[in-house]
Amino acid sequence: MLEYSMLYPRTTKSRRAVSMDGMWKFHLDQEEWGEEKGFAEGIPGKDLIPVPASFQDFYTGKEIREFTGDVWYEKDIFVPGEWEGNKIFIRFGAATHRAVVFVNGKEIASHEGGFLPFCADVTEHVCYNAYNKVVVKVNNELTVTNIPCGETITLPNGRKMSKPYFDFFNYSGLQRSVYLMSVPKEYVFDFDLDYKISGRDAEINYSVQTTGEHAVEVELFDEEGKQAALAKGKSGVLEVENAHLWRVHKAYLYRLVIRITDGDRLLDEYEQEIGIRTVEIKGTSILLNGKPVYLKGFGKHEDSDIVGRGFQIGVMKRDFELMKWIGANSFRTAHYPYSEEIYQMADREGFLIIDEVAAVGLFASLMNFMEASTGKETAFFEKETTPLLLKAHKRALEELITRDKNHPSVIAWSLLNEPETSSDAAVPYFKEIFDLAHELDVQKRPRTFALVMNSVPGVCKCYPFSDIIALNRYYGWYVKGGYEISEAEVLFRKELDAWKALNLNKPFLFTEYGADTMGTEHKLPSVMWSQEYQEEYLNMVNSVFDSYDFIKGEQVWNFADFQTTEGILRVNGNKKGIFTRQRQPKDGAYLLRKRWKKLPLDYKA
Ligand code: GCB
């Protein structure tokens, strides 16, 4: 069991959550002497930086943008006297990729993994009714023993540099909100929900974990604020008559209130919006509330100008408006768990999420997606360090499922992106990961992983683990692009025919396909990188999708242009966006809009 609660921080009758977002003191530890120089007690300099944000794109010096190593953050926080007697936590939405937290000079907590929350229990270390110094050391080095995978090299000038095994910039820092929290000694730690729909009614099987033994009650309110169900006990059933189901683009959210009581006394209260819906795979269908859905949408990134991967509430709003405009109903959180606020918004807007853990770069190559296109085979899982990677991966998966399991929008778990799947050593690794996801999720949501170009029938040893077969394919871009596109189509269909021949009786989904396109480039006749070519490419793949009944969804790569490491393959970033990085449409957006507005939700049912 996790040692701290993953519940989203909220102020309720019994809890307080105070935002620590804003300007923090900031210092890059170029000399690597932070510990020795006592930064834990206070960092040097006067530089201030916003939290949440990636630190990289604010400054004008390249050595800051490319900095690899430890960066230090500091903030003084006032802890109210009336909180004494409660548990006091500092909760980080994420610290990329690892962090150590110090309070008043003392090391309190550390966390590995850059895209999931953690809490530092500071109860015994703060001074009440006084300011307390919070210092955080954040490290952004990439390794092959943690996810996402990559390397850290040292240049001849002595500077370290990140070499990601993945195609997005290694943005880092305190990229999500930080909260100071007060919760009662006996508090709601976690809860699970599972749904059963029978006719017009629904049953919610629940179980609540608390840190004590007092009585628990659970109450459900509808959108009008009327009580819809009430149950007592740490586990039980909420019976909801005439249940309003959570549906695609027609989300109905109930408010679940969990209380711990001691007679008439309220010990703790926690609440969260939930949606009643079921998810199931039957044959080649993805069923939501028993009805088939066809997924239309995107692989995304958390990425925008200036703040990098930092959570930006305005960018989130714009992204949802664009996704609605274009007729999308789903997205994959490529290639890491996103900020919690994005899942809350998807719950509200009725979007379907394939929730991905940060297991990307599990392929021995600096550009896995490129080398895999050439058919290169590697044995990533045969390294001596693989057991360490597996441990970190399992831990991240546990945190992910614990954090996100109660979002109605989350309909599937993506457990890896483009791993190596051709060696025997991959198989036991996959088994552990897939079994763990099943064990942790009471709803037993479908599990998947995104298959790289060379993971094809006859080569891939791991697709049998997937409940949904998710393909990342670039016929017409990395394979036979431009004037050779007609051959790309032939090869594409040939591969799909080979999958079809296997008769897997499972849904297939395209989790990636796309063509780099400069938002500024028009060319008649088309050339690769022009907007005209993106349209030609999309028309080709769409006609392939329409020819196979077992393909139950299309998520184009990518929603928007995004930053990557510089290099000869990328023009200041990956340009496969249907929208620019500034969230304006390229021509392909209008093409997809026309298609997606027309395709019914139960397309190919
Ligand atoms: C992929 C990767 C994604 C890349 C994309 C591309 O297969 O999963 O991270 O950005 O290809 O554009 O090459």
Coordinates of N, CA and C in Angstrom, one line a residue, residues 147-294:
I147 N 11.3 5.5 -15.2 CA 10.5 5.9 -16.4 C 10.3 7.4 -16.3
P148 N 10.3 8.1 -17.5 CA 10.7 7.7 -18.8 C 12.2 7.4 -18.9
C149 N 12.5 6.5 -19.9 CA 13.9 6.1 -20.0 C 14.8 7.0 -20.9
G150 N 16.0 7.1 -20.5 CA 17.0 7.9 -21.3 C 18.3 7.8 -20.6
E151 N 19.2 8.6 -21.1 CA 20.6 8.7 -20.5 C 21.0 10.1 -20.2
T152 N 22.0 10.2 -19.3 CA 22.6 11.5 -19.0 C 24.0 11.4 -19.4
I153 N 24.5 12.2 -20.3 CA 25.9 12.2 -20.7 C 26.6 13.4 -20.1
T154 N 28.0 13.4 -20.2 CA 28.7 14.5 -19.8 C 29.5 15.0 -21.0
L155 N 29.4 16.3 -21.3 CA 30.1 16.8 -22.5 C 31.5 17.2 -22.1
P156 N 32.4 17.3 -23.1 CA 33.8 17.7 -22.8 C 34.0 18.9 -22.0
N157 N 33.0 19.8 -22.0 CA 33.1 21.0 -21.2 C 32.6 20.8 -19.8
G158 N 32.3 19.5 -19.5 CA 31.9 19.2 -18.1 C 30.5 19.3 -17.8
R159 N 29.7 19.8 -18.8 CA 28.3 20.0 -18.5 C 27.5 18.7 -18.8
K160 N 26.5 18.4 -18.0 CA 25.7 17.2 -18.2 C 24.6 17.5 -19.2
M161 N 24.2 16.5 -19.9 CA 23.2 16.7 -20.9 C 22.2 15.5 -20.9
S162 N 20.9 15.8 -21.1 CA 19.9 14.7 -21.2 C 19.8 14.1 -22.6
K163 N 19.8 12.8 -22.6 CA 19.6 12.1 -23.9 C 18.3 11.2 -23.8
P164 N 17.2 11.8 -24.0 CA 15.9 11.0 -23.9 C 15.9 9.9 -24.9
Y165 N 15.3 8.8 -24.5 CA 14.9 7.7 -25.5 C 13.5 8.0 -26.0
F166 N 13.1 9.2 -26.0 CA 11.7 9.5 -26.4 C 11.7 10.9 -27.0
D167 N 10.6 11.2 -27.7 CA 10.5 12.3 -28.6 C 9.8 13.5 -28.0
F168 N 10.2 13.9 -26.8 CA 9.6 15.2 -26.2 C 10.7 15.8 -25.4
F169 N 10.7 17.1 -25.3 CA 11.7 17.8 -24.5 C 11.7 17.4 -23.1
N170 N 12.8 17.3 -22.5 CA 12.9 16.8 -21.1 C 12.6 18.0 -20.1
Y171 N 11.4 18.5 -20.2 CA 11.0 19.6 -19.4 C 10.9 19.1 -17.9
S172 N 11.2 20.0 -17.0 CA 11.3 19.5 -15.6 C 11.1 20.6 -14.6
G173 N 11.1 20.3 -13.3 CA 10.9 21.2 -12.3 C 9.6 20.9 -11.5
L174 N 9.1 21.9 -10.8 CA 7.8 21.8 -10.1 C 6.7 22.2 -11.1
Q175 N 6.2 21.2 -11.9 CA 5.4 21.5 -13.0 C 3.9 21.5 -12.7
R176 N 3.6 21.1 -11.5 CA 2.2 21.1 -11.1 C 2.0 21.8 -9.7
S177 N 0.8 22.0 -9.3 CA 0.5 22.8 -8.1 C 1.0 22.1 -6.9
V178 N 1.3 22.9 -5.9 CA 1.8 22.5 -4.6 C 0.8 23.0 -3.6
Y179 N 0.4 22.1 -2.6 CA -0.6 22.5 -1.6 C 0.0 22.2 -0.2
L180 N -0.4 23.1 0.7 CA -0.2 22.8 2.1 C -1.5 22.3 2.6
M181 N -1.6 21.2 3.3 CA -2.8 20.6 3.7 C -2.9 20.2 5.1
S182 N -4.1 20.4 5.7 CA -4.3 19.9 7.0 C -5.5 19.0 7.0
V183 N -5.3 17.8 7.5 CA -6.3 16.8 7.6 C -6.4 16.2 9.0
P184 N -7.6 15.7 9.4 CA -7.7 15.2 10.7 C -6.8 14.0 10.9
K185 N -6.5 13.6 12.1 CA -5.7 12.4 12.4 C -6.3 11.2 11.8
E186 N -7.6 11.1 12.0 CA -8.3 9.9 11.4 C -9.0 10.5 10.1
Y187 N -8.5 10.0 9.0 CA -9.0 10.6 7.7 C -9.2 9.6 6.6
V188 N -10.0 10.0 5.6 CA -10.3 9.2 4.5 C -9.0 9.1 3.6
F189 N -8.5 7.9 3.4 CA -7.2 7.7 2.8 C -7.4 7.4 1.3
D190 N -8.4 6.6 1.0 CA -8.6 6.2 -0.4 C -10.0 5.6 -0.5
F191 N -10.5 5.5 -1.8 CA -11.8 4.8 -2.0 C -11.8 4.2 -3.4
D192 N -12.6 3.2 -3.5 CA -12.8 2.5 -4.8 C -14.3 2.4 -5.1
L193 N -14.6 2.5 -6.4 CA -16.0 2.4 -6.8 C -16.1 1.5 -8.0
D194 N -17.2 0.7 -8.0 CA -17.4 -0.1 -9.2 C -18.9 -0.1 -9.5
Y195 N -19.3 -0.1 -10.7 CA -20.7 0.2 -11.1 C -21.4 -1.0 -11.7
K196 N -22.7 -1.1 -11.5 CA -23.5 -2.1 -12.1 C -24.8 -1.4 -12.5
I197 N -25.1 -1.5 -13.8 CA -26.3 -0.8 -14.3 C -27.4 -1.9 -14.5
S198 N -28.6 -1.8 -13.9 CA -29.6 -2.7 -14.2 C -30.9 -2.0 -14.5
G199 N -31.3 -2.0 -15.8 CA -32.4 -1.3 -16.3 C -32.2 0.2 -16.0
R200 N -33.1 0.9 -15.3 CA -32.9 2.3 -15.1 C -32.1 2.6 -13.8
D201 N -31.8 1.6 -13.1 CA -31.2 1.8 -11.8 C -29.7 1.4 -11.9
A202 N -29.0 1.9 -10.9 CA -27.5 1.5 -10.8 C -27.1 1.2 -9.4
E203 N -26.1 0.3 -9.3 CA -25.5 0.0 -8.0 C -24.1 0.5 -8.0
I204 N -23.7 1.2 -7.0 CA -22.3 1.5 -6.9 C -21.7 0.7 -5.7
N205 N -20.9 -0.2 -6.0 CA -20.2 -0.9 -5.0 C -19.0 -0.1 -4.5
Y206 N -18.9 0.2 -3.2 CA -17.9 1.1 -2.8 C -17.1 0.4 -1.7
S207 N -15.8 0.9 -1.6 CA -15.1 0.5 -0.4 C -14.2 1.7 0.0
V208 N -14.1 2.0 1.2 CA -13.4 3.2 1.7 C -12.3 2.8 2.7
Q209 N -11.1 3.4 2.5 CA -10.0 3.1 3.4 C -9.8 4.3 4.3
T210 N -9.8 4.1 5.6 CA -9.5 5.3 6.5 C -8.3 4.9 7.3
T211 N -7.9 5.9 8.1 CA -6.7 5.6 9.0 C -7.1 5.2 10.4
G212 N -8.4 5.0 10.6 CA -8.9 4.6 11.9 C -10.0 3.6 11.9
E213 N -10.7 3.5 13.0 CA -11.8 2.5 13.1 C -13.2 3.1 13.3
H214 N -13.3 4.4 13.2 CA -14.6 5.0 13.4 C -15.6 4.7 12.2
A215 N -16.8 5.0 12.5 CA -17.9 4.6 11.5 C -17.7 5.5 10.2
V216 N -18.1 4.9 9.1 CA -18.0 5.6 7.8 C -19.4 5.6 7.2
E217 N -19.8 6.8 6.6 CA -21.0 6.8 5.8 C -20.7 7.5 4.5
V218 N -21.5 7.1 3.5 CA -21.2 7.6 2.2 C -22.6 8.1 1.6
E219 N -22.6 9.3 1.1 CA -23.8 9.9 0.6 C -23.6 10.4 -0.8
L220 N -24.6 10.2 -1.6 CA -24.5 10.6 -3.0 C -25.5 11.7 -3.3
F221 N -25.1 12.7 -4.0 CA -26.0 13.8 -4.4 C -26.1 14.0 -5.9
D222 N -27.3 14.3 -6.4 CA -27.4 14.5 -7.8 C -27.0 15.9 -8.2
E223 N -27.1 16.2 -9.5 CA -26.7 17.6 -9.9 C -27.5 18.7 -9.3
E224 N -28.7 18.3 -8.9 CA -29.6 19.4 -8.3 C -29.3 19.5 -6.8
G225 N -28.4 18.7 -6.3 CA -28.1 18.7 -4.9 C -29.0 17.8 -4.0
K226 N -29.8 17.1 -4.7 CA -30.7 16.2 -3.9 C -30.0 14.8 -3.6
Q227 N -30.3 14.3 -2.4 CA -29.7 13.0 -2.1 C -30.2 11.9 -3.0
A228 N -29.2 11.2 -3.6 CA -29.6 10.1 -4.5 C -29.3 8.7 -3.9
A229 N -28.5 8.6 -2.8 CA -28.3 7.4 -2.1 C -27.5 7.6 -0.9
L230 N -27.6 6.7 0.1 CA -26.9 6.8 1.3 C -26.5 5.4 1.8
A231 N -25.3 5.2 2.3 CA -25.0 3.9 2.8 C -24.0 4.0 4.0
K232 N -24.0 3.0 4.8 CA -23.1 3.0 6.0 C -22.1 1.9 5.9
G233 N -21.0 2.2 6.5 CA -19.9 1.1 6.5 C -18.8 1.4 5.6
K234 N -17.6 0.8 5.9 CA -16.5 1.0 5.0 C -16.6 0.4 3.6
S235 N -17.5 -0.5 3.5 CA -17.8 -1.0 2.2 C -19.3 -1.3 2.1
G236 N -19.8 -1.3 0.9 CA -21.2 -1.5 0.8 C -21.7 -1.1 -0.6
V237 N -23.0 -0.9 -0.7 CA -23.6 -0.6 -2.0 C -24.4 0.6 -1.9
L238 N -24.2 1.5 -2.8 CA -25.1 2.7 -3.0 C -26.1 2.3 -4.1
E239 N -27.4 2.3 -3.7 CA -28.4 2.0 -4.7 C -29.0 3.3 -5.3
V240 N -28.8 3.5 -6.6 CA -29.3 4.7 -7.2 C -30.5 4.4 -8.1
E241 N -31.6 4.9 -7.8 CA -32.8 4.7 -8.6 C -32.8 5.7 -9.8
N242 N -33.3 5.3 -10.9 CA -33.3 6.2 -12.1 C -32.0 6.9 -12.3
A243 N -31.0 6.1 -12.4 CA -29.6 6.7 -12.4 C -29.4 7.5 -13.7
H244 N -28.8 8.6 -13.6 CA -28.3 9.4 -14.8 C -26.9 8.9 -15.1
L245 N -26.8 8.3 -16.3 CA -25.5 7.7 -16.6 C -24.6 8.8 -17.2
W246 N -23.3 8.5 -17.0 CA -22.2 9.4 -17.5 C -22.0 9.0 -19.0
R247 N -22.2 9.9 -19.9 CA -22.1 9.5 -21.4 C -21.1 10.4 -22.1
V248 N -20.7 10.0 -23.2 CA -19.8 10.8 -24.1 C -20.4 12.1 -24.4
H249 N -19.7 13.2 -24.1 CA -20.2 14.6 -24.3 C -21.5 14.9 -23.6
K250 N -22.0 13.9 -22.8 CA -23.2 14.2 -22.0 C -22.9 13.7 -20.6
A251 N -22.0 14.3 -19.9 CA -21.5 13.8 -18.7 C -22.5 14.2 -17.6
Y252 N -22.9 13.3 -16.8 CA -23.7 13.6 -15.6 C -22.8 13.3 -14.4
L253 N -22.6 14.3 -13.5 CA -21.7 14.0 -12.4 C -22.5 14.1 -11.1
Y254 N -22.4 13.0 -10.3 CA -22.9 13.0 -8.9 C -21.8 13.5 -8.0
R255 N -22.2 13.9 -6.8 CA -21.2 14.3 -5.8 C -21.2 13.3 -4.7
L256 N -20.1 12.7 -4.5 CA -20.0 11.6 -3.5 C -19.3 12.2 -2.3
V257 N -20.0 12.1 -1.1 CA -19.4 12.6 0.1 C -19.2 11.4 1.1
I258 N -17.9 11.4 1.5 CA -17.5 10.3 2.4 C -17.3 10.9 3.8
R259 N -17.9 10.4 4.8 CA -17.7 10.9 6.2 C -17.2 9.9 7.2
I260 N -16.4 10.3 8.1 CA -16.0 9.4 9.2 C -16.7 10.1 10.4
T261 N -17.4 9.4 11.2 CA -18.1 10.0 12.3 C -17.8 9.3 13.6
D262 N -18.0 10.0 14.7 CA -17.9 9.4 16.0 C -19.1 9.9 16.8
G263 N -20.2 9.1 16.7 CA -21.5 9.5 17.2 C -21.9 10.7 16.3
D264 N -22.2 11.8 17.0 CA -22.7 13.0 16.2 C -21.5 13.8 15.7
R265 N -20.3 13.5 16.1 CA -19.2 14.3 15.8 C -18.6 13.9 14.4
L266 N -18.3 14.9 13.6 CA -17.7 14.6 12.3 C -16.2 14.6 12.4
L267 N -15.6 13.5 12.1 CA -14.1 13.4 12.2 C -13.5 13.9 10.9
D268 N -14.0 13.4 9.8 CA -13.4 13.8 8.5 C -14.5 13.7 7.4
E269 N -14.4 14.6 6.4 CA -15.3 14.6 5.3 C -14.5 14.9 4.0
Y270 N -14.7 14.0 3.0 CA -14.1 14.2 1.7 C -15.1 14.1 0.7
E271 N -15.0 14.9 -0.4 CA -16.0 14.7 -1.5 C -15.3 14.8 -2.8
Q272 N -16.0 14.1 -3.8 CA -15.5 14.1 -5.1 C -16.6 13.9 -6.1
E273 N -16.5 14.5 -7.3 CA -17.5 14.2 -8.3 C -17.2 12.9 -9.0
I274 N -18.3 12.2 -9.2 CA -18.1 10.8 -9.9 C -19.2 10.7 -11.0
G275 N -18.9 9.7 -11.8 CA -19.9 9.5 -12.9 C -20.2 8.0 -12.9
I276 N -21.5 7.7 -13.2 CA -21.9 6.3 -13.2 C -21.8 5.8 -14.6
R277 N -21.0 4.8 -14.9 CA -20.8 4.3 -16.2 C -20.0 3.0 -16.1
T278 N -20.2 2.1 -17.1 CA -19.4 0.9 -17.2 C -18.6 0.9 -18.4
V279 N -17.5 0.2 -18.4 CA -16.6 0.0 -19.5 C -16.3 -1.5 -19.7
E280 N -16.3 -1.9 -20.9 CA -16.1 -3.4 -21.1 C -15.7 -3.6 -22.6
I281 N -14.9 -4.6 -22.8 CA -14.6 -5.0 -24.1 C -15.3 -6.3 -24.4
K282 N -16.0 -6.3 -25.5 CA -16.7 -7.5 -25.9 C -16.4 -7.8 -27.4
G283 N -15.8 -8.9 -27.7 CA -15.4 -9.1 -29.1 C -14.5 -7.9 -29.6
T284 N -14.8 -7.4 -30.7 CA -14.0 -6.2 -31.2 C -14.6 -4.9 -30.8
S285 N -15.6 -4.9 -29.8 CA -16.2 -3.7 -29.4 C -15.7 -3.1 -28.1
I286 N -15.6 -1.8 -28.0 CA -15.4 -1.1 -26.8 C -16.8 -0.6 -26.3
L287 N -17.3 -1.1 -25.2 CA -18.6 -0.7 -24.7 C -18.6 0.2 -23.6
L288 N -19.3 1.3 -23.7 CA -19.6 2.2 -22.6 C -21.0 2.1 -22.3
N289 N -21.3 1.8 -21.0 CA -22.7 1.5 -20.6 C -23.4 0.5 -21.5
G290 N -22.6 -0.5 -21.9 CA -23.1 -1.6 -22.8 C -23.3 -1.2 -24.2
K291 N -22.9 0.0 -24.6 CA -23.1 0.4 -26.0 C -21.8 0.7 -26.7
P292 N -21.6 0.3 -27.9 CA -20.3 0.5 -28.6 C -19.9 1.9 -28.8
V293 N -18.7 2.2 -28.6 CA -18.2 3.6 -28.9 C -17.0 3.5 -29.9
Y294 N -16.9 4.4 -30.8 CA -15.7 4.5 -31.7 C -14.9 5.8 -31.2

